[in-house]
């Protein structure tokens, strides 16, 4: 007979296993406790740091971006814990909630002209104007953080990239497929596109062009102009046009060339 | 009408497709809402009480700098949107042609006219006097002064409707006809 067989053998084996388990779980508890202790310490250090530098964090967009990256790397998310110690300490959570509300506000107010797409740069500039004073300057990273927060709420907020890597915030429940991206990329330099160019430059058959145009028209991303020089309908992308326009005249939205007569007008 | 760009003519006024009535219903609704704001702001800024719908060679319905103009159907759609929003109404006798744009509500104009005439003294006037832009016009100094006959007629009609004035005399056979001889009595 081999050792360990029989009732007593089984019992011994069970005892052995349960002891092993006990030792294992004790070790596990100790490890977990140790980890928790280390995490707590880390969080306390970050909190201490954040508290000490909260003025700079709130004021300086670059510093804030670095701080956010540090928090993300250490698995502590100051944005998600708005109800916790972070909000009390810093108002950081509130900062992004406030910014998110402003992002939503700008997206809604430009939606009519832009069809629910807005260049991140344009959005950033508009937010800057909206917020006024330099005390609470925001960075591009802050804008993207706020959009990420809105995304959690649904409502179709997301960031897309097309046309030379420029990022656009979408605020309509719109899925851009490869064709839409190709079309918008082609439209980027002049803010418009025609069926002829889709055929020439992308080699698209009429049906394919029509399908992509129809979707983007329906979503309000494209506006049609039938008074173009060739008489062929031109499909404009207001959000791209707007970006170019706001580059010309960031202050009042007027074209640089048109400002001169206005000044004369005032002087008269 | 001023040829200079005004602040009422906002960015989308330079966007070519803004002058093509959009085929997609939701986009068109947004487009017309932008047009409404633009028209009301433009009229306020230029102090235009009424806007002729056939004038499509300059602002606000045409932007020569980009060679775009809103066609008749487009202008009519803008007019209908303004009327539906209570921001405008057709000039009596000129439906489809001229639009009274309420950058101030009609009630305000009626109040102004009544208040001004009472404080100036007298209670009976002719339409010719009220429409006059002469130096001795009884409306001189009133906010309505110089804003055109369409607005004066609309304000008088509103006073009549609300029981604050009565008109008498030879009324024109068609609305908007010659009403110089019509008398207006404040009640």
Tab-separated table of N, CA and C in Angstrom, chain A residues 72-224:
chain	number	residue	atom	x	y	z
A	72	UNK	N	-1.879	59.949	-14.165
A	72	UNK	CA	-2.308	58.832	-15.006
A	72	UNK	C	-1.303	57.695	-14.889
A	73	UNK	N	-0.003	58.039	-14.896
A	73	UNK	CA	1.048	57.022	-14.828
A	73	UNK	C	0.997	56.271	-13.506
A	74	UNK	N	0.612	56.959	-12.431
A	74	UNK	CA	0.604	56.294	-11.133
A	74	UNK	C	-0.783	55.751	-10.796
A	75	UNK	N	-1.661	55.762	-11.754
A	75	UNK	CA	-2.971	55.133	-11.560
A	75	UNK	C	-3.904	55.925	-10.672
A	76	UNK	N	-3.601	57.193	-10.450
A	76	UNK	CA	-4.490	58.033	-9.660
A	76	UNK	C	-5.118	59.034	-10.634
A	77	UNK	N	-6.433	59.079	-10.652
A	77	UNK	CA	-7.072	59.965	-11.618
A	77	UNK	C	-7.796	61.098	-10.905
A	78	UNK	N	-7.204	62.252	-10.882
A	78	UNK	CA	-7.834	63.372	-10.160
A	78	UNK	C	-9.139	63.814	-10.809
A	79	UNK	N	-9.305	63.472	-12.088
A	79	UNK	CA	-10.497	63.935	-12.790
A	79	UNK	C	-11.716	63.127	-12.391
A	80	UNK	N	-11.471	61.841	-12.172
A	80	UNK	CA	-12.603	60.961	-11.920
A	80	UNK	C	-13.075	61.034	-10.478
A	81	UNK	N	-12.258	61.615	-9.628
A	81	UNK	CA	-12.639	61.616	-8.224
A	81	UNK	C	-13.075	63.003	-7.785
A	82	UNK	N	-14.025	63.543	-8.517
A	82	UNK	CA	-14.417	64.921	-8.221
A	82	UNK	C	-15.097	65.032	-6.865
A	83	UNK	N	-15.718	63.927	-6.430
A	83	UNK	CA	-16.416	64.001	-5.155
A	83	UNK	C	-15.481	63.786	-3.981
A	84	UNK	N	-14.321	63.255	-4.303
A	84	UNK	CA	-13.413	62.895	-3.231
A	84	UNK	C	-12.489	64.022	-2.844
A	85	UNK	N	-11.368	63.587	-2.362
A	85	UNK	CA	-10.414	64.509	-1.789
A	85	UNK	C	-9.878	65.503	-2.817
A	86	UNK	N	-9.867	65.062	-4.075
A	86	UNK	CA	-9.274	65.921	-5.111
A	86	UNK	C	-10.051	67.204	-5.306
A	87	UNK	N	-11.359	67.047	-5.367
A	87	UNK	CA	-12.179	68.232	-5.595
A	87	UNK	C	-12.036	69.202	-4.431
A	88	UNK	N	-12.053	68.618	-3.225
A	88	UNK	CA	-11.931	69.474	-2.044
A	88	UNK	C	-10.579	70.172	-2.008
A	89	UNK	N	-9.589	69.383	-2.388
A	89	UNK	CA	-8.224	69.869	-2.322
A	89	UNK	C	-7.967	70.934	-3.367
A	90	UNK	N	-8.415	70.621	-4.570
A	90	UNK	CA	-7.977	71.396	-5.719
A	90	UNK	C	-9.095	72.068	-6.490
A	91	UNK	N	-10.250	71.435	-6.460
A	91	UNK	CA	-11.254	71.859	-7.416
A	91	UNK	C	-10.853	71.422	-8.807
A	92	UNK	N	-9.956	70.440	-8.898
A	92	UNK	CA	-9.488	70.018	-10.222
A	92	UNK	C	-10.587	69.310	-10.978
A	93	UNK	N	-11.287	68.425	-10.291
A	93	UNK	CA	-12.405	67.740	-10.942
A	93	UNK	C	-13.401	68.750	-11.452
A	94	UNK	N	-13.717	69.701	-10.593
A	94	UNK	CA	-14.648	70.752	-10.979
A	94	UNK	C	-14.144	71.531	-12.164
A	95	UNK	N	-12.860	71.730	-12.194
A	95	UNK	CA	-12.254	72.475	-13.294
A	95	UNK	C	-12.629	71.838	-14.629
A	96	UNK	N	-12.484	70.519	-14.714
A	96	UNK	CA	-12.772	69.851	-15.977
A	96	UNK	C	-14.264	69.739	-16.244
A	97	UNK	N	-15.049	69.609	-15.187
A	97	UNK	CA	-16.501	69.583	-15.391
A	97	UNK	C	-16.969	70.914	-15.944
A	98	UNK	N	-16.426	71.956	-15.359
A	98	UNK	CA	-16.775	73.301	-15.821
A	98	UNK	C	-16.366	73.480	-17.283
A	99	UNK	N	-15.147	73.017	-17.580
A	99	UNK	CA	-14.651	73.148	-18.950
A	99	UNK	C	-15.497	72.296	-19.903
A	100	UNK	N	-15.886	71.117	-19.449
A	100	UNK	CA	-16.697	70.224	-20.288
A	100	UNK	C	-18.025	70.879	-20.636
A	101	UNK	N	-18.605	71.549	-19.651
A	101	UNK	CA	-19.873	72.249	-19.908
A	101	UNK	C	-19.660	73.339	-20.953
A	102	UNK	N	-18.530	74.043	-20.841
A	102	UNK	CA	-18.235	75.087	-21.821
A	102	UNK	C	-17.981	74.495	-23.205
A	103	UNK	N	-17.306	73.330	-23.233
A	103	UNK	CA	-17.073	72.655	-24.514
A	103	UNK	C	-18.410	72.318	-25.162
A	104	UNK	N	-19.304	71.739	-24.362
A	104	UNK	CA	-20.618	71.365	-24.888
A	104	UNK	C	-21.348	72.599	-25.396
A	105	UNK	N	-21.212	73.684	-24.656
A	105	UNK	CA	-21.869	74.932	-25.025
A	105	UNK	C	-21.364	75.437	-26.381
A	106	UNK	N	-20.044	75.449	-26.545
A	106	UNK	CA	-19.459	75.908	-27.809
A	106	UNK	C	-19.882	74.977	-28.944
A	107	UNK	N	-19.828	73.665	-28.691
A	107	UNK	CA	-20.191	72.700	-29.737
A	107	UNK	C	-21.634	72.920	-30.186
A	108	UNK	N	-22.513	73.126	-29.212
A	108	UNK	CA	-23.918	73.335	-29.550
A	108	UNK	C	-24.099	74.624	-30.344
A	109	UNK	N	-23.405	75.672	-29.900
A	109	UNK	CA	-23.643	76.961	-30.543
A	109	UNK	C	-23.018	77.025	-31.935
A	110	UNK	N	-22.006	76.203	-32.199
A	110	UNK	CA	-21.396	76.235	-33.527
A	110	UNK	C	-21.964	75.136	-34.414
A	111	UNK	N	-22.829	74.338	-33.842
A	111	UNK	CA	-23.306	73.174	-34.557
A	111	UNK	C	-24.045	73.563	-35.839
A	112	UNK	N	-24.780	74.669	-35.759
A	112	UNK	CA	-25.558	75.108	-36.914
A	112	UNK	C	-24.635	75.408	-38.091
A	113	UNK	N	-23.513	76.045	-37.789
A	113	UNK	CA	-22.611	76.413	-38.877
A	113	UNK	C	-21.673	75.279	-39.234
A	114	UNK	N	-21.354	74.467	-38.266
A	114	UNK	CA	-20.284	73.510	-38.481
A	114	UNK	C	-20.786	72.078	-38.625
A	115	UNK	N	-22.042	71.875	-38.423
A	115	UNK	CA	-22.575	70.534	-38.591
A	115	UNK	C	-22.071	69.546	-37.565
A	116	UNK	N	-21.682	70.039	-36.408
A	116	UNK	CA	-21.309	69.120	-35.351
A	116	UNK	C	-19.856	68.675	-35.383
A	117	UNK	N	-19.072	69.296	-36.258
A	117	UNK	CA	-17.631	69.026	-36.257
A	117	UNK	C	-16.941	70.354	-35.986
A	118	UNK	N	-15.946	70.322	-35.118
A	118	UNK	CA	-15.209	71.575	-34.892
A	118	UNK	C	-13.739	71.238	-34.677
A	119	UNK	N	-12.874	72.018	-35.304
A	119	UNK	CA	-11.438	71.791	-35.165
A	119	UNK	C	-11.042	72.043	-33.714
A	120	UNK	N	-10.147	71.195	-33.176
A	120	UNK	CA	-9.749	71.350	-31.778
A	120	UNK	C	-9.144	72.733	-31.545
A	121	UNK	N	-8.354	73.198	-32.536
A	121	UNK	CA	-7.743	74.524	-32.412
A	121	UNK	C	-8.790	75.623	-32.314
A	122	UNK	N	-9.821	75.482	-33.150
A	122	UNK	CA	-10.905	76.458	-33.173
A	122	UNK	C	-11.662	76.439	-31.844
A	123	UNK	N	-11.948	75.226	-31.386
A	123	UNK	CA	-12.650	75.053	-30.111
A	123	UNK	C	-11.841	75.668	-28.970
A	124	UNK	N	-10.538	75.401	-28.991
A	124	UNK	CA	-9.618	75.930	-27.984
A	124	UNK	C	-9.680	77.458	-27.972
A	125	UNK	N	-9.622	78.060	-29.184
A	125	UNK	CA	-9.653	79.521	-29.292
A	125	UNK	C	-10.979	80.080	-28.778
A	126	UNK	N	-12.066	79.433	-29.161
A	126	UNK	CA	-13.386	79.907	-28.730
A	126	UNK	C	-13.535	79.797	-27.219
A	127	UNK	N	-13.018	78.702	-26.647
A	127	UNK	CA	-13.090	78.537	-25.195
A	127	UNK	C	-12.284	79.624	-24.509
A	128	UNK	N	-11.122	79.917	-25.097
A	128	UNK	CA	-10.266	80.954	-24.533
A	128	UNK	C	-10.998	82.285	-24.472
A	129	UNK	N	-11.701	82.615	-25.586
A	129	UNK	CA	-12.449	83.875	-25.630
A	129	UNK	C	-13.590	83.858	-24.637
A	130	UNK	N	-14.263	82.701	-24.571
A	130	UNK	CA	-15.415	82.561	-23.706
A	130	UNK	C	-15.025	82.750	-22.239
A	131	UNK	N	-13.851	82.203	-21.891
A	131	UNK	CA	-13.433	82.234	-20.494
A	131	UNK	C	-12.799	83.552	-20.106
A	132	UNK	N	-12.428	84.318	-21.121
A	132	UNK	CA	-11.890	85.637	-20.839
A	132	UNK	C	-10.544	85.589	-20.131
A	133	UNK	N	-10.469	86.204	-18.988
A	133	UNK	CA	-9.225	86.453	-18.245
A	133	UNK	C	-8.133	85.409	-18.367
A	134	UNK	N	-6.912	85.857	-18.264
A	134	UNK	CA	-5.777	84.968	-18.480
A	134	UNK	C	-5.512	84.071	-17.271
A	135	UNK	N	-6.158	84.346	-16.164
A	135	UNK	CA	-5.905	83.613	-14.933
A	135	UNK	C	-6.190	82.123	-15.043
A	136	UNK	N	-7.165	81.764	-15.888
A	136	UNK	CA	-7.534	80.356	-16.008
A	136	UNK	C	-7.283	79.872	-17.420
A	137	UNK	N	-6.069	80.136	-17.906
A	137	UNK	CA	-5.718	79.715	-19.257
A	137	UNK	C	-5.838	78.210	-19.389
A	138	UNK	N	-6.210	77.756	-20.579
A	138	UNK	CA	-6.356	76.316	-20.799
A	138	UNK	C	-5.477	75.893	-21.961
A	139	UNK	N	-5.086	74.634	-21.934
A	139	UNK	CA	-4.258	74.107	-23.007
A	139	UNK	C	-5.108	73.205	-23.891
A	140	UNK	N	-4.515	72.830	-25.012
A	140	UNK	CA	-5.156	71.871	-25.912
A	140	UNK	C	-5.453	70.564	-25.174
A	141	UNK	N	-4.498	70.152	-24.320
A	141	UNK	CA	-4.682	68.926	-23.534
A	141	UNK	C	-5.912	69.029	-22.648
A	142	UNK	N	-6.112	70.207	-22.058
A	142	UNK	CA	-7.284	70.410	-21.205
A	142	UNK	C	-8.560	70.215	-22.011
A	143	UNK	N	-8.553	70.758	-23.243
A	143	UNK	CA	-9.736	70.638	-24.104
A	143	UNK	C	-10.018	69.164	-24.381
A	144	UNK	N	-8.956	68.428	-24.705
A	144	UNK	CA	-9.135	67.005	-25.014
A	144	UNK	C	-9.611	66.229	-23.778
A	145	UNK	N	-9.106	66.609	-22.596
A	145	UNK	CA	-9.548	65.990	-21.337
A	145	UNK	C	-11.046	66.210	-21.145
A	146	UNK	N	-11.469	67.448	-21.396
A	146	UNK	CA	-12.874	67.792	-21.198
A	146	UNK	C	-13.750	67.020	-22.177
A	147	UNK	N	-13.273	66.884	-23.420
A	147	UNK	CA	-14.031	66.124	-24.411
A	147	UNK	C	-14.138	64.662	-23.973
A	148	UNK	N	-13.023	64.134	-23.419
A	148	UNK	CA	-13.032	62.751	-22.948
A	148	UNK	C	-14.091	62.562	-21.861
A	149	UNK	N	-14.256	63.590	-21.026
A	149	UNK	CA	-15.274	63.525	-19.977
A	149	UNK	C	-16.665	63.513	-20.572
A	150	UNK	N	-16.864	64.364	-21.588
A	150	UNK	CA	-18.176	64.425	-22.234
A	150	UNK	C	-18.494	63.091	-22.896
A	151	UNK	N	-17.443	62.469	-23.403
A	151	UNK	CA	-17.613	61.205	-24.092
A	151	UNK	C	-18.256	60.171	-23.181
A	152	UNK	N	-17.868	60.226	-21.895
A	152	UNK	CA	-18.426	59.267	-20.937
A	152	UNK	C	-19.926	59.461	-20.776
A	153	UNK	N	-20.384	60.666	-21.069
A	153	UNK	CA	-21.809	60.943	-20.927
A	153	UNK	C	-22.591	60.543	-22.165
A	154	UNK	N	-21.900	60.072	-23.195
A	154	UNK	CA	-22.576	59.767	-24.451
A	154	UNK	C	-22.785	61.055	-25.210
A	155	UNK	N	-23.805	61.087	-26.051
A	155	UNK	CA	-24.066	62.307	-26.796
A	155	UNK	C	-23.173	62.470	-28.001
A	156	UNK	N	-22.378	61.430	-28.266
A	156	UNK	CA	-21.628	61.424	-29.516
A	156	UNK	C	-20.367	62.252	-29.515
A	157	UNK	N	-19.872	62.637	-28.347
A	157	UNK	CA	-18.639	63.419	-28.334
A	157	UNK	C	-17.433	62.514	-28.560
A	158	UNK	N	-16.592	62.877	-29.491
A	158	UNK	CA	-15.394	62.103	-29.761
A	158	UNK	C	-14.433	62.958	-30.576
A	159	UNK	N	-13.199	62.469	-30.693
A	159	UNK	CA	-12.195	63.201	-31.447
A	159	UNK	C	-11.827	62.401	-32.691
A	160	UNK	N	-11.819	63.055	-33.841
A	160	UNK	CA	-11.436	62.423	-35.106
A	160	UNK	C	-10.256	63.162	-35.697
A	161	UNK	N	-9.475	62.435	-36.468
A	161	UNK	CA	-8.357	63.069	-37.147
A	161	UNK	C	-8.486	62.852	-38.637
A	162	UNK	N	-8.446	63.915	-39.381
A	162	UNK	CA	-8.358	63.782	-40.831
A	162	UNK	C	-7.735	65.041	-41.398
A	163	UNK	N	-7.316	64.960	-42.649
A	163	UNK	CA	-6.798	66.147	-43.320
A	163	UNK	C	-5.553	66.706	-42.672
A	164	UNK	N	-4.430	66.061	-42.894
A	164	UNK	CA	-3.171	66.609	-42.414
A	164	UNK	C	-3.019	66.554	-40.912
A	165	UNK	N	-3.714	65.603	-40.294
A	165	UNK	CA	-3.514	65.358	-38.876
A	165	UNK	C	-4.233	66.310	-37.953
A	166	UNK	N	-4.993	67.255	-38.508
A	166	UNK	CA	-5.735	68.152	-37.623
A	166	UNK	C	-6.839	67.365	-36.919
A	167	UNK	N	-6.966	67.618	-35.620
A	167	UNK	CA	-7.986	66.903	-34.861
A	167	UNK	C	-9.289	67.692	-34.820
A	168	UNK	N	-10.390	66.970	-34.958
A	168	UNK	CA	-11.709	67.590	-34.901
A	168	UNK	C	-12.530	66.931	-33.806
A	169	UNK	N	-13.294	67.729	-33.092
A	169	UNK	CA	-14.205	67.172	-32.102
A	169	UNK	C	-15.560	66.981	-32.771
A	170	UNK	N	-16.076	65.774	-32.660
A	170	UNK	CA	-17.407	65.502	-33.195
A	170	UNK	C	-18.393	65.607	-32.049
A	171	UNK	N	-19.464	66.311	-32.271
A	171	UNK	CA	-20.458	66.350	-31.209
A	171	UNK	C	-21.823	65.940	-31.741
A	172	UNK	N	-21.824	65.158	-32.787
A	172	UNK	CA	-23.056	64.502	-33.214
A	172	UNK	C	-22.782	63.012	-33.186
A	173	UNK	N	-23.794	62.209	-32.956
A	173	UNK	CA	-23.571	60.763	-32.968
A	173	UNK	C	-23.277	60.309	-34.386
A	174	UNK	N	-22.094	60.612	-34.839
A	174	UNK	CA	-21.749	60.392	-36.239
A	174	UNK	C	-20.530	59.479	-36.306
A	175	UNK	N	-20.675	58.408	-37.053
A	175	UNK	CA	-19.530	57.531	-37.247
A	175	UNK	C	-18.897	57.877	-38.583
A	176	UNK	N	-17.630	58.245	-38.556
A	176	UNK	CA	-16.949	58.548	-39.809
A	176	UNK	C	-16.239	57.295	-40.288
A	177	UNK	N	-16.616	56.807	-41.485
A	177	UNK	CA	-15.906	55.639	-41.992
A	177	UNK	C	-14.750	56.107	-42.879
A	178	UNK	N	-14.050	55.142	-43.473
A	178	UNK	CA	-12.845	55.480	-44.239
A	178	UNK	C	-13.179	56.417	-45.398
A	179	UNK	N	-14.315	56.193	-46.055
A	179	UNK	CA	-14.691	57.059	-47.178
A	179	UNK	C	-14.934	58.487	-46.724
A	180	UNK	N	-15.630	58.623	-45.585
A	180	UNK	CA	-15.899	59.965	-45.081
A	180	UNK	C	-14.595	60.683	-44.755
A	181	UNK	N	-13.682	59.931	-44.134
A	181	UNK	CA	-12.393	60.521	-43.798
A	181	UNK	C	-11.642	60.945	-45.056
A	182	UNK	N	-11.687	60.087	-46.087
A	182	UNK	CA	-10.996	60.407	-47.339
A	182	UNK	C	-11.600	61.653	-47.966
A	183	UNK	N	-12.930	61.718	-47.943
A	183	UNK	CA	-13.618	62.880	-48.520
A	183	UNK	C	-13.236	64.160	-47.771
A	184	UNK	N	-13.267	64.087	-46.438
A	184	UNK	CA	-12.968	65.280	-45.636
A	184	UNK	C	-11.505	65.686	-45.792
A	185	UNK	N	-10.631	64.685	-45.943
A	185	UNK	CA	-9.217	64.990	-46.147
A	185	UNK	C	-9.026	65.712	-47.477
A	186	UNK	N	-9.704	65.218	-48.512
A	186	UNK	CA	-9.624	65.862	-49.829
A	186	UNK	C	-10.167	67.292	-49.763
A	187	UNK	N	-11.162	67.484	-48.918
A	187	UNK	CA	-11.809	68.809	-48.827
A	187	UNK	C	-10.997	69.793	-47.987
A	188	UNK	N	-10.028	69.288	-47.236
A	188	UNK	CA	-9.372	70.147	-46.249
A	188	UNK	C	-8.705	71.413	-46.807
A	189	UNK	N	-7.909	71.330	-47.880
A	189	UNK	CA	-7.209	72.559	-48.294
A	189	UNK	C	-8.157	73.698	-48.673
A	190	UNK	N	-9.263	73.381	-49.350
A	190	UNK	CA	-10.133	74.458	-49.846
A	190	UNK	C	-11.471	74.490	-49.125
A	191	UNK	N	-11.654	73.606	-48.138
A	191	UNK	CA	-12.895	73.506	-47.366
A	191	UNK	C	-14.067	73.046	-48.227
A	192	UNK	N	-13.797	72.554	-49.432
A	192	UNK	CA	-14.903	72.074	-50.257
A	192	UNK	C	-14.463	70.963	-51.197
A	193	UNK	N	-15.454	70.307	-51.770
A	193	UNK	CA	-15.169	69.178	-52.632
A	193	UNK	C	-16.302	69.073	-53.650
A	194	UNK	N	-16.002	68.522	-54.808
A	194	UNK	CA	-17.047	68.304	-55.818
A	194	UNK	C	-17.052	66.830	-56.213
A	195	UNK	N	-18.139	66.416	-56.857
A	195	UNK	CA	-18.198	65.041	-57.361
A	195	UNK	C	-17.047	64.767	-58.320
A	196	UNK	N	-16.758	65.769	-59.166
A	196	UNK	CA	-15.699	65.591	-60.163
A	196	UNK	C	-14.361	65.306	-59.492
A	197	UNK	N	-14.077	66.048	-58.417
A	197	UNK	CA	-12.792	65.818	-57.750
A	197	UNK	C	-12.754	64.469	-57.055
A	198	UNK	N	-13.905	64.041	-56.522
A	198	UNK	CA	-13.940	62.716	-55.895
A	198	UNK	C	-13.633	61.638	-56.921
A	199	UNK	N	-14.146	61.855	-58.149
A	199	UNK	CA	-13.900	60.879	-59.214
A	199	UNK	C	-12.438	60.935	-59.658
A	200	UNK	N	-11.954	62.169	-59.889
A	200	UNK	CA	-10.581	62.327	-60.399
A	200	UNK	C	-9.535	61.888	-59.389
A	201	UNK	N	-9.668	62.398	-58.162
A	201	UNK	CA	-8.557	62.232	-57.230
A	201	UNK	C	-8.661	60.999	-56.357
A	202	UNK	N	-9.888	60.503	-56.157
A	202	UNK	CA	-10.022	59.293	-55.345
A	202	UNK	C	-10.468	58.112	-56.198
A	203	UNK	N	-10.801	58.396	-57.463
A	203	UNK	CA	-11.222	57.333	-58.365
A	203	UNK	C	-12.569	56.725	-57.985
A	204	UNK	N	-13.398	57.527	-57.325
A	204	UNK	CA	-14.669	56.977	-56.876
A	204	UNK	C	-15.709	56.965	-57.987
A	205	UNK	N	-16.464	55.876	-58.044
A	205	UNK	CA	-17.617	55.831	-58.941
A	205	UNK	C	-18.698	56.736	-58.373
A	206	UNK	N	-19.640	57.125	-59.230
A	206	UNK	CA	-20.683	58.072	-58.831
A	206	UNK	C	-21.440	57.600	-57.587
A	207	UNK	N	-21.764	56.313	-57.529
A	207	UNK	CA	-22.564	55.799	-56.412
A	207	UNK	C	-21.819	55.962	-55.091
A	208	UNK	N	-20.517	55.682	-55.167
A	208	UNK	CA	-19.712	55.752	-53.949
A	208	UNK	C	-19.631	57.197	-53.449
A	209	UNK	N	-19.403	58.108	-54.390
A	209	UNK	CA	-19.343	59.525	-54.024
A	209	UNK	C	-20.686	59.971	-53.454
A	210	UNK	N	-21.770	59.562	-54.118
A	210	UNK	CA	-23.106	59.966	-53.671
A	210	UNK	C	-23.397	59.472	-52.256
A	211	UNK	N	-22.990	58.240	-51.982
A	211	UNK	CA	-23.267	57.660	-50.661
A	211	UNK	C	-22.559	58.459	-49.569
A	212	UNK	N	-21.273	58.748	-49.800
A	212	UNK	CA	-20.508	59.490	-48.790
A	212	UNK	C	-21.046	60.917	-48.646
A	213	UNK	N	-21.329	61.548	-49.793
A	213	UNK	CA	-21.858	62.920	-49.754
A	213	UNK	C	-23.209	62.953	-49.044
A	214	UNK	N	-24.053	61.973	-49.350
A	214	UNK	CA	-25.403	61.960	-48.770
A	214	UNK	C	-25.341	61.859	-47.242
A	215	UNK	N	-24.473	60.971	-46.747
A	215	UNK	CA	-24.365	60.812	-45.293
A	215	UNK	C	-23.912	62.105	-44.635
A	216	UNK	N	-22.862	62.698	-45.199
A	216	UNK	CA	-22.301	63.904	-44.570
A	216	UNK	C	-23.232	65.105	-44.732
A	217	UNK	N	-23.991	65.128	-45.828
A	217	UNK	CA	-25.008	66.175	-45.987
A	217	UNK	C	-26.088	66.005	-44.933
A	218	UNK	N	-26.542	64.759	-44.772
A	218	UNK	CA	-27.632	64.473	-43.841
A	218	UNK	C	-27.248	64.856	-42.416
A	219	UNK	N	-25.963	64.668	-42.091
A	219	UNK	CA	-25.513	64.984	-40.739
A	219	UNK	C	-25.203	66.466	-40.577
A	220	UNK	N	-25.309	67.210	-41.670
A	220	UNK	CA	-25.047	68.650	-41.564
A	220	UNK	C	-23.569	69.000	-41.580
A	221	UNK	N	-22.715	68.012	-41.849
A	221	UNK	CA	-21.282	68.299	-41.925
A	221	UNK	C	-20.976	69.031	-43.223
A	222	UNK	N	-21.728	68.690	-44.286
A	222	UNK	CA	-21.559	69.363	-45.573
A	222	UNK	C	-22.737	70.290	-45.846
A	223	UNK	N	-22.419	71.424	-46.451
A	223	UNK	CA	-23.452	72.337	-46.957
A	223	UNK	C	-23.218	72.461	-48.460
A	224	UNK	N	-24.295	72.447	-49.231
A	224	UNK	CA	-24.140	72.504	-50.683
A	224	UNK	C	-24.255	73.947	-51.170
